[in-house]
Coordinates of C-alpha atoms in Angstrom, one line a residue:
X30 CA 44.1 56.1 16.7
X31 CA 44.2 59.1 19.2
X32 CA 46.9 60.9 17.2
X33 CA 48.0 61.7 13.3
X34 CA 49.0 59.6 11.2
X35 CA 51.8 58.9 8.7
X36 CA 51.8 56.9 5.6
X37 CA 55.0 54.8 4.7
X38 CA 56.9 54.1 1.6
X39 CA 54.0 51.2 0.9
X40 CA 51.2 52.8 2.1
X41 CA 50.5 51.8 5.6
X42 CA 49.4 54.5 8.1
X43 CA 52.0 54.2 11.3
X44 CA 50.4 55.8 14.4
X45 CA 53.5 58.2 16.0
X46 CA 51.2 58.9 18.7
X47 CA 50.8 61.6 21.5
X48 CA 49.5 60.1 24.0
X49 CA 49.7 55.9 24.4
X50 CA 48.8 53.3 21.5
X51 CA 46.3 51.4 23.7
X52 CA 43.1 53.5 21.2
X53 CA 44.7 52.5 17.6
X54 CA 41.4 51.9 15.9
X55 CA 41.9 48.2 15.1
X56 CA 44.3 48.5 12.5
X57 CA 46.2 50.7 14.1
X58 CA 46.3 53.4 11.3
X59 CA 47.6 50.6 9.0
X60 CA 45.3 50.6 6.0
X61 CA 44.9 47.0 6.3
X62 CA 41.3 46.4 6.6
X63 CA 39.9 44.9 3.0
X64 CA 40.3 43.3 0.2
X65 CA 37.7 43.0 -2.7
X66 CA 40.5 40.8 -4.6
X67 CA 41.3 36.8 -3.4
X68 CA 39.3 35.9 -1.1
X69 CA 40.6 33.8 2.5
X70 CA 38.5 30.8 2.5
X71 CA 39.2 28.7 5.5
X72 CA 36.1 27.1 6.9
X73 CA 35.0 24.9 9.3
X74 CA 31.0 23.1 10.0
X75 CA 30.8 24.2 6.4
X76 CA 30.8 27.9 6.5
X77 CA 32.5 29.9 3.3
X78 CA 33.8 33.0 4.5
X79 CA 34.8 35.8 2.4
X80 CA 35.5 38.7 4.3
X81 CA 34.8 41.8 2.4
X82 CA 36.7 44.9 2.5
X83 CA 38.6 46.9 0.2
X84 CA 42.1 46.4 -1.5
X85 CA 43.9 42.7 -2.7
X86 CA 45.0 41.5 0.7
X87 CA 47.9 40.3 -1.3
X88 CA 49.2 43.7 -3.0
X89 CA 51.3 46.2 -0.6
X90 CA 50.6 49.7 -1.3
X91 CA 47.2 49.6 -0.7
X92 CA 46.5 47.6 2.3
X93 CA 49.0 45.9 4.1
X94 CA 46.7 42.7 4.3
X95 CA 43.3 42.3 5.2
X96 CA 40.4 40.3 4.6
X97 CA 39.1 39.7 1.0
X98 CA 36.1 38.7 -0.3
X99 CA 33.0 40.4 -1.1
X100 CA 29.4 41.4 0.1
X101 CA 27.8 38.4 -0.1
X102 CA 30.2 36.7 2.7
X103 CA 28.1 33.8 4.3
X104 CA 28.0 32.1 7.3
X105 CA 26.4 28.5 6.9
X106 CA 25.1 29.5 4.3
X107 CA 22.9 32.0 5.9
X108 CA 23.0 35.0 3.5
X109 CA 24.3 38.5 3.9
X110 CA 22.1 39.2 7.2
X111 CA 23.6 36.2 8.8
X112 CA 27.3 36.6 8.1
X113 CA 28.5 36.1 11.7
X114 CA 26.2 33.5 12.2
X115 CA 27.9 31.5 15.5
X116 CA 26.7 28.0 15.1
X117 CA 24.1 26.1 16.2
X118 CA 23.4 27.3 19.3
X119 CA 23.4 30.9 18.2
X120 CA 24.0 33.7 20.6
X121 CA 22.9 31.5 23.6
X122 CA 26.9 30.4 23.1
X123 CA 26.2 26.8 24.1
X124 CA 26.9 25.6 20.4
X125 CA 31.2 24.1 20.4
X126 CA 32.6 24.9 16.9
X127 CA 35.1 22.6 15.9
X128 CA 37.9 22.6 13.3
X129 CA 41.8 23.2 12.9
X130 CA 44.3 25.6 14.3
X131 CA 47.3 26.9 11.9
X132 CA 48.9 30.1 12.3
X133 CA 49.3 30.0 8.4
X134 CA 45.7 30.9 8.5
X135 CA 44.2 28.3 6.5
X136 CA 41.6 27.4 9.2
X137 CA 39.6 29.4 11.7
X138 CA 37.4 26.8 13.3
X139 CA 37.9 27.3 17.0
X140 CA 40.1 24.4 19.0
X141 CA 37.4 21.8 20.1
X142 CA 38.5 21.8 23.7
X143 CA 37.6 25.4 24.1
X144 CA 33.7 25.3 24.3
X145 CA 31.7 28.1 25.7
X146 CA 30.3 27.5 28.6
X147 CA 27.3 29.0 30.2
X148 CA 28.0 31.9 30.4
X149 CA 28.2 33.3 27.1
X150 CA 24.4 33.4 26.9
X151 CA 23.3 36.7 25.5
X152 CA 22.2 37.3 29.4
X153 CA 20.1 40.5 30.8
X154 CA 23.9 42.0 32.6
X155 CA 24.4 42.0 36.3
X156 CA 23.7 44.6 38.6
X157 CA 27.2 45.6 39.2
X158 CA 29.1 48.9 38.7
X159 CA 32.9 50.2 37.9
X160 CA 35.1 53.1 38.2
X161 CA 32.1 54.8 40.1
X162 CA 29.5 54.1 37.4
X163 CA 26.4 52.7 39.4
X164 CA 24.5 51.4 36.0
X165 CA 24.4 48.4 34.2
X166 CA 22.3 48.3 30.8
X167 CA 20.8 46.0 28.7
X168 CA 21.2 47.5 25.6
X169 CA 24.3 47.3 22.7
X170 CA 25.3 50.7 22.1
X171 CA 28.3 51.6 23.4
X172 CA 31.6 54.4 22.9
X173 CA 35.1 54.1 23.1
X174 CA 36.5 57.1 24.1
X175 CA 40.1 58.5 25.5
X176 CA 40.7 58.7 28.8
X177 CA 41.3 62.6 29.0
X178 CA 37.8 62.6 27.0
X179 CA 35.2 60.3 29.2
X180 CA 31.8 60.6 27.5
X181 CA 29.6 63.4 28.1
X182 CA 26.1 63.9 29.2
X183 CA 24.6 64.6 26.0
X184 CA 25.7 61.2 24.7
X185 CA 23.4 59.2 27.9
X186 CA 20.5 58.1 27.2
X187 CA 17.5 60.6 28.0
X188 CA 14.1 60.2 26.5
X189 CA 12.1 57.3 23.8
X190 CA 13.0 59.7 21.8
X191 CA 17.0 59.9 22.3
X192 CA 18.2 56.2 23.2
X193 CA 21.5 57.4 24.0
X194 CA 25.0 55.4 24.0
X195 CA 24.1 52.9 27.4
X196 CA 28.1 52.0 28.2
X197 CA 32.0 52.7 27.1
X198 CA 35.0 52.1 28.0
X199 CA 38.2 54.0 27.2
X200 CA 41.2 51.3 27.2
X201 CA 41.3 51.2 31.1
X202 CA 40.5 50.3 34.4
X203 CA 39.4 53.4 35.4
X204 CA 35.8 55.1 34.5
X205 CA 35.9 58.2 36.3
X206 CA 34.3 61.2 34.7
X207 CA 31.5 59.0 32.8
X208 CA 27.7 60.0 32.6
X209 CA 26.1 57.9 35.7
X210 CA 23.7 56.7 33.1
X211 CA 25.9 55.2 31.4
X212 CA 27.5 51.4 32.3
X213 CA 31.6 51.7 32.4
X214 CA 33.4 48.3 31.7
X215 CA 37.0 48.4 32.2
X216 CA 39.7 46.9 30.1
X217 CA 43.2 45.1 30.7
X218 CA 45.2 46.8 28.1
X219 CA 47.8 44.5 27.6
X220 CA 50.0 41.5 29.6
X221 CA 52.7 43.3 31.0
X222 CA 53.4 45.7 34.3
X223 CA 53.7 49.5 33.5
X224 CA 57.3 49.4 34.8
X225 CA 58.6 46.6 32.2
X226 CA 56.2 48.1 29.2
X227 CA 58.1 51.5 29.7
X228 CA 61.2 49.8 29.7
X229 CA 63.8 48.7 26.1
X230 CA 60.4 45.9 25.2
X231 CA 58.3 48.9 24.7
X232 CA 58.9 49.2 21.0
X233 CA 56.6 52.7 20.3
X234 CA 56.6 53.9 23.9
X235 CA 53.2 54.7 23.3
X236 CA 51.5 51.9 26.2
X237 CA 53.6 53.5 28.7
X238 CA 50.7 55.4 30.4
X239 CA 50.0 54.8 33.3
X240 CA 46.0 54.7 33.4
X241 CA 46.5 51.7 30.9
X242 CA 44.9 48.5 32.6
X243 CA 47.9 46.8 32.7
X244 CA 47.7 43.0 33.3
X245 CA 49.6 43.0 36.7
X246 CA 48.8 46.7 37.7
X247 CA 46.0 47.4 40.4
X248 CA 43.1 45.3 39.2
X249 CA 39.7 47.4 38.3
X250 CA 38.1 48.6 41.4
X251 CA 34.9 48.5 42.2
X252 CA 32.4 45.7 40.9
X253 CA 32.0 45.1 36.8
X254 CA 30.0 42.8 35.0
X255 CA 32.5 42.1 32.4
X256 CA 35.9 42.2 31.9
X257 CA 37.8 43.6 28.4
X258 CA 41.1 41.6 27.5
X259 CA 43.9 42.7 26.0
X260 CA 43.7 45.3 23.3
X261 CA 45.2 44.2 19.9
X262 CA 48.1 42.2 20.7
X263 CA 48.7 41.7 17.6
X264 CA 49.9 44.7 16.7
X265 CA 53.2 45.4 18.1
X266 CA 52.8 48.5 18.5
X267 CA 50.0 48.0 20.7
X268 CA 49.3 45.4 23.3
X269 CA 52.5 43.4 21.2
X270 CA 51.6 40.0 22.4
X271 CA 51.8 36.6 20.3
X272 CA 48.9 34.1 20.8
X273 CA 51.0 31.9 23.3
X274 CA 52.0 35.0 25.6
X275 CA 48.3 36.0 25.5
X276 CA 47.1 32.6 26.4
X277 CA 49.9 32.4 29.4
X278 CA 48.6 35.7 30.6
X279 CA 44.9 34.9 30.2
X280 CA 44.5 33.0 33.5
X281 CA 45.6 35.7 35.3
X282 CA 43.2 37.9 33.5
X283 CA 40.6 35.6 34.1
X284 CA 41.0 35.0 37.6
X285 CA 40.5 38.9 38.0
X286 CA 37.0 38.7 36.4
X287 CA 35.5 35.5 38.0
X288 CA 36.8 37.0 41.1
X289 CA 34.3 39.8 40.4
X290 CA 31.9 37.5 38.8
X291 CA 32.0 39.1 35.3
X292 CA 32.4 37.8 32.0
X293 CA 36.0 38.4 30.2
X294 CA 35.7 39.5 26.4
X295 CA 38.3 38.1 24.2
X296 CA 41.7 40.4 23.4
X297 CA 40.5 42.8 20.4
X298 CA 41.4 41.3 17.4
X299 CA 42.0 43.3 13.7
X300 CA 44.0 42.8 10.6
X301 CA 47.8 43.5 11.4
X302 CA 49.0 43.1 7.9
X303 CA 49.6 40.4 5.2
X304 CA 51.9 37.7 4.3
X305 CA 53.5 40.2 1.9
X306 CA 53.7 42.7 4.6
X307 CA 53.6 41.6 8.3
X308 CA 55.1 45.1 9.3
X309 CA 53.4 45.6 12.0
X310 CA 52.5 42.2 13.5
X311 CA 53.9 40.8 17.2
X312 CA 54.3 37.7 15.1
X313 CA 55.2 38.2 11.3
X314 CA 54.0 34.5 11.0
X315 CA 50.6 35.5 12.1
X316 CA 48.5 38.4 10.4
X317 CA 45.1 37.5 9.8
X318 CA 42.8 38.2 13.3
X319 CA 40.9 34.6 13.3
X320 CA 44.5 32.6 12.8
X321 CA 45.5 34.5 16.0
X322 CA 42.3 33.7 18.2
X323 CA 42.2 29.9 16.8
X324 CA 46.1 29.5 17.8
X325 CA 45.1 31.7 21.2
X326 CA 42.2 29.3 21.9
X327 CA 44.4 26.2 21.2
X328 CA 47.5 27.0 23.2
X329 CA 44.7 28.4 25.9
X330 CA 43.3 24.8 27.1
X331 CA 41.0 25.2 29.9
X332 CA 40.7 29.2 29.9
X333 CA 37.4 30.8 29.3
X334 CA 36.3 33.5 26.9
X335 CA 32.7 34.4 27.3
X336 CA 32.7 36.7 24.0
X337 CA 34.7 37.7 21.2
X338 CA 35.9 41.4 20.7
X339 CA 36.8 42.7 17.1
X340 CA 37.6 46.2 15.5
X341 CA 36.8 47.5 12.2
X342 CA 37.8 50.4 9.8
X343 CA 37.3 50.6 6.2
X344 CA 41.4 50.9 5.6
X345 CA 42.0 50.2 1.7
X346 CA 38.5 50.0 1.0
X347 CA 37.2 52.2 -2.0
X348 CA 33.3 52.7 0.1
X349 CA 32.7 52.7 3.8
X350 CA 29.7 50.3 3.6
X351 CA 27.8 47.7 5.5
X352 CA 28.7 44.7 3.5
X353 CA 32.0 45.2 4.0
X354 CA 31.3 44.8 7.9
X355 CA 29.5 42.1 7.5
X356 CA 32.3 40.5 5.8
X357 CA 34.6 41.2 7.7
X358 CA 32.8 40.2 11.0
X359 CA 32.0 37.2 8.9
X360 CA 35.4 35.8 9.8
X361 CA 34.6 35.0 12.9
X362 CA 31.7 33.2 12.2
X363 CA 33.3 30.0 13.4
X364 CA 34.0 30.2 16.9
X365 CA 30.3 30.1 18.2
X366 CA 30.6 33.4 20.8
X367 CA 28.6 36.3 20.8
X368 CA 30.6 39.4 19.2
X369 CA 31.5 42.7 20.8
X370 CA 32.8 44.9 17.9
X371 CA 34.3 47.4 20.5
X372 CA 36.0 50.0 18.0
X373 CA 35.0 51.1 14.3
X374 CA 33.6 54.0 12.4
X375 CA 35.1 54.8 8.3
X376 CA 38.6 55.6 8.0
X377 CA 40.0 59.0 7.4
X378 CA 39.6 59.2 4.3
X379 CA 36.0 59.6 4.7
X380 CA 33.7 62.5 5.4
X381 CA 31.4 63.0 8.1
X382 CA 28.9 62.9 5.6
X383 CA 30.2 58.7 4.8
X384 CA 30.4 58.5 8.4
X385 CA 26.7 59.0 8.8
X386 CA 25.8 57.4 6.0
X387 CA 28.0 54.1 7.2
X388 CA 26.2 54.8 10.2
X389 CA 22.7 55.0 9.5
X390 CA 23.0 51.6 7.5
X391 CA 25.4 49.4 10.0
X392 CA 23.6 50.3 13.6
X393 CA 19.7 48.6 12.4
X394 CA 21.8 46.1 11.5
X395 CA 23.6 45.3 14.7
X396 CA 20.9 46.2 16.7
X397 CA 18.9 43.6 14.9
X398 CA 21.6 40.5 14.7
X399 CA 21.1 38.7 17.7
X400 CA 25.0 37.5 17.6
X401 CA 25.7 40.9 18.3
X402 CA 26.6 41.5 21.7
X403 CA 27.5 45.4 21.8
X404 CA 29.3 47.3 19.6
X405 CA 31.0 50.6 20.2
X406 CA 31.9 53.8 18.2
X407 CA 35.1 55.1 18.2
X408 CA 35.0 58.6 19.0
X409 CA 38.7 60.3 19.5
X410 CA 38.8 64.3 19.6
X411 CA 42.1 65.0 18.3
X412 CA 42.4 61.5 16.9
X413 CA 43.0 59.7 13.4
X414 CA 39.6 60.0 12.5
X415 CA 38.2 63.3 13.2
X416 CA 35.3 63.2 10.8
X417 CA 34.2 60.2 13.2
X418 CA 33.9 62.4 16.5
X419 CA 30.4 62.5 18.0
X420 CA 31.0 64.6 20.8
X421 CA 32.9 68.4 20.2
X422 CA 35.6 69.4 23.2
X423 CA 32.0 71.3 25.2
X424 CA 30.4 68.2 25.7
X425 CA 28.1 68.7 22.7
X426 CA 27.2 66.6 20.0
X427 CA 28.3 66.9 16.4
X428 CA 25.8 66.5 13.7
X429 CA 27.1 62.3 13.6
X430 CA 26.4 62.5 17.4
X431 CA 23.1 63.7 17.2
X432 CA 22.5 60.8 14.8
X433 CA 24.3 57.9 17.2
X434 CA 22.0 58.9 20.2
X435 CA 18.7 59.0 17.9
X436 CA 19.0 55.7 16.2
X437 CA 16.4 53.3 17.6
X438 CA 17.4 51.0 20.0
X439 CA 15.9 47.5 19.4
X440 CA 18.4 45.3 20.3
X441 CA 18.0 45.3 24.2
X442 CA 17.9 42.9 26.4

């Protein structure tokens, strides 16, 4: 989402963007996120889940899919302040969900075989550094910013008083120009090589930048403590990978981290459209996020995910709200790993003012739910969602900015 967006003859923002695709904010400007019309049921260990969000996911026009349901989308019956409740073992991720795979979406229970292993416990971080950033933090709050943008000073952390943003990460390897207060974790942007992503499979053109982490590019340098997969390969016009080439490239991905002794954090996963509309999925047989990672996870046998990595916008949703997070993130209830929701903020539509409203309701919230891992902003000068910014072009911080670095902090580790 780092450039303007267009709206098609049914309604679904296309990103024609400036400068690569690899920062789409989850739904890629699609206006796919909700649906407050028939809800998605598919359960497993006996967790409903209605994913709240805006439009029908069924009617094109007003969001090209999405997850429907409503506010009070449960997890195991846990209630609204529970919705992504992981399982038994909670965030320690020692809890293996069970359940079906389909890529018609009618279960999201994670394939047995694919059982997190130690290290998905909700762990202190390792003392490890990237891109030149000699930090590591304990804490959730994080930024996604672009690359020709790295996060500036007055978004650090820098007294009780102002917690700060503690890490980001801007869709590659490389986290030069970051705050040394603040913890850079670098990303693999998508399975391919720059050369062949550039070439006539590069639908968009928009991934061929260089400074993408490209799977088979010059690994992250430096040491990391965990390891971003690939960005919404869903999307085609993003990462434009189905489940089966992600899990064939995984391995590799993999490999990379444990070589470095980080965690790896899932590919980030987001509504690409619906059954009515699968415009602007890899795989129009495939459009809901949690049919992707349960068909990912099954064709993956033997790889290792330590967490899960989602995006959220409120695309086709008449409010920018909590509940409608919490529905959403209620999808992924099932597959017993700790979340890192690494992009979301309102859609544009939405003022500043709904921004920081949005704002000051969702971060207690994920600061509180122990399932959450860390979650990001995303915060794109000259992007798709300007009224989202919290930094202006000088390095200082607009009025939502000042309100993202003053929040408490009481989620840290």
């Amino acid at each position: 989402m780092k450039s303007s967006a267009a709206v098609n003859s049914v309604g679904i923002f296309l990103v024609a963007s400036s400068l690569h695709c690899g920062t789409s904010g989850g739904s890629n400007g699609s206006g796919i996120e909700g649906g407050t019309g028939a809800s998605s049921s598919g359960s497993s260990s006996g967790s409903g889940i209605d994913a709240a969000g805006g439009g029908d996911a069924s009617a094109p026009g007003t969001s090209s899919g999405g997850s429907s349901g409503g506010a009070d989308a449960t997890a195991g019956g846990s209630g609204a302040d529970s919705t992504i409740g992981i399982g038994e073992g909670g965030s320690d991720g020692s809890s293996a969900t069970d359940g079906t795979s389909g890529s018609d979406g009618s279960g999201t229970g994670q394939d047995s075989s694919m059982k997190p292993d130690a290290g998905t416990a909700m762990d202190s971080g390792v003392a490890k550094d990237a891109g030149g950033i000699a930090v590591r933090t304990t804490c959730k709050r994080g930024v996604a910013v672009d690359p020709k943008y790295p996060p500036a000073a007055s978004l650090a952390p820098s007294a009780p008083s102002s917690p700060g943003v503690s890490w980001w990460y801007n869709w590659t390897t490389n986290g030069a120009g970051g705050d040394s207060r603040m913890e850079f974790d670098p990303m693999v942007w998508d399975g391919t090589t720059y050369a062949t992503c550039c070439g006539s499979n590069c639908k968009f053109g928009g991934n061929c930048d260089p400074s993408l982490g490209h799977l088979h590019a010059a690994p992250p340098t430096g040491s990391f403590a965990y390891l971003l997969g690939f960005n919404e390969p869903n999307f085609y016009a993003q990462a434009d990978m189905t489940y089966g080439q992600s899990a064939a490239a995984w391995p590799s991905l993999m490999a990379t981290a444990r070589a470095a002794g980080a965690k790896t954090v899932s590919p980030a996963m987001n509504f690409c459209g619906s059954p009515a509309d699968p415009t602007l999925c890899s795989d129009p047989n495939v459009t809901r996020p949690d049919t992707y990672l349960t068909d990912f996870f099954g064709a993956c046998t033997g790889c290792e995910v330590d967490y899960l990595s989602v995006h959220w916008y409120s695309y086709g949703s008449p409010t920018c709200d909590l509940p409608s997070l919490q529905g959403y993130l209620s999808l992924y209830s099932n597959f017993g790993k700790p979340i890192w929701l690494t992009e979301f903020s309102c859609d544009p539509s939405h003022s500043a003012a709904d921004n920081k409203a949005f704002m000051q309701a969702a971060i207690p919230w994920l600061e509180s739910n122990p399932n959450i891992f860390r979650y990001a902003w995303f915060s794109v000068p000259g992007g798709d969602t300007p009224a989202a910014v919290l930094q202006n072009p000088d390095g200082s911080l607009t009025d939502l900015g000042k309100t993202y670095v003053g929040l408490p902090q009481t989620g840290c580790r």
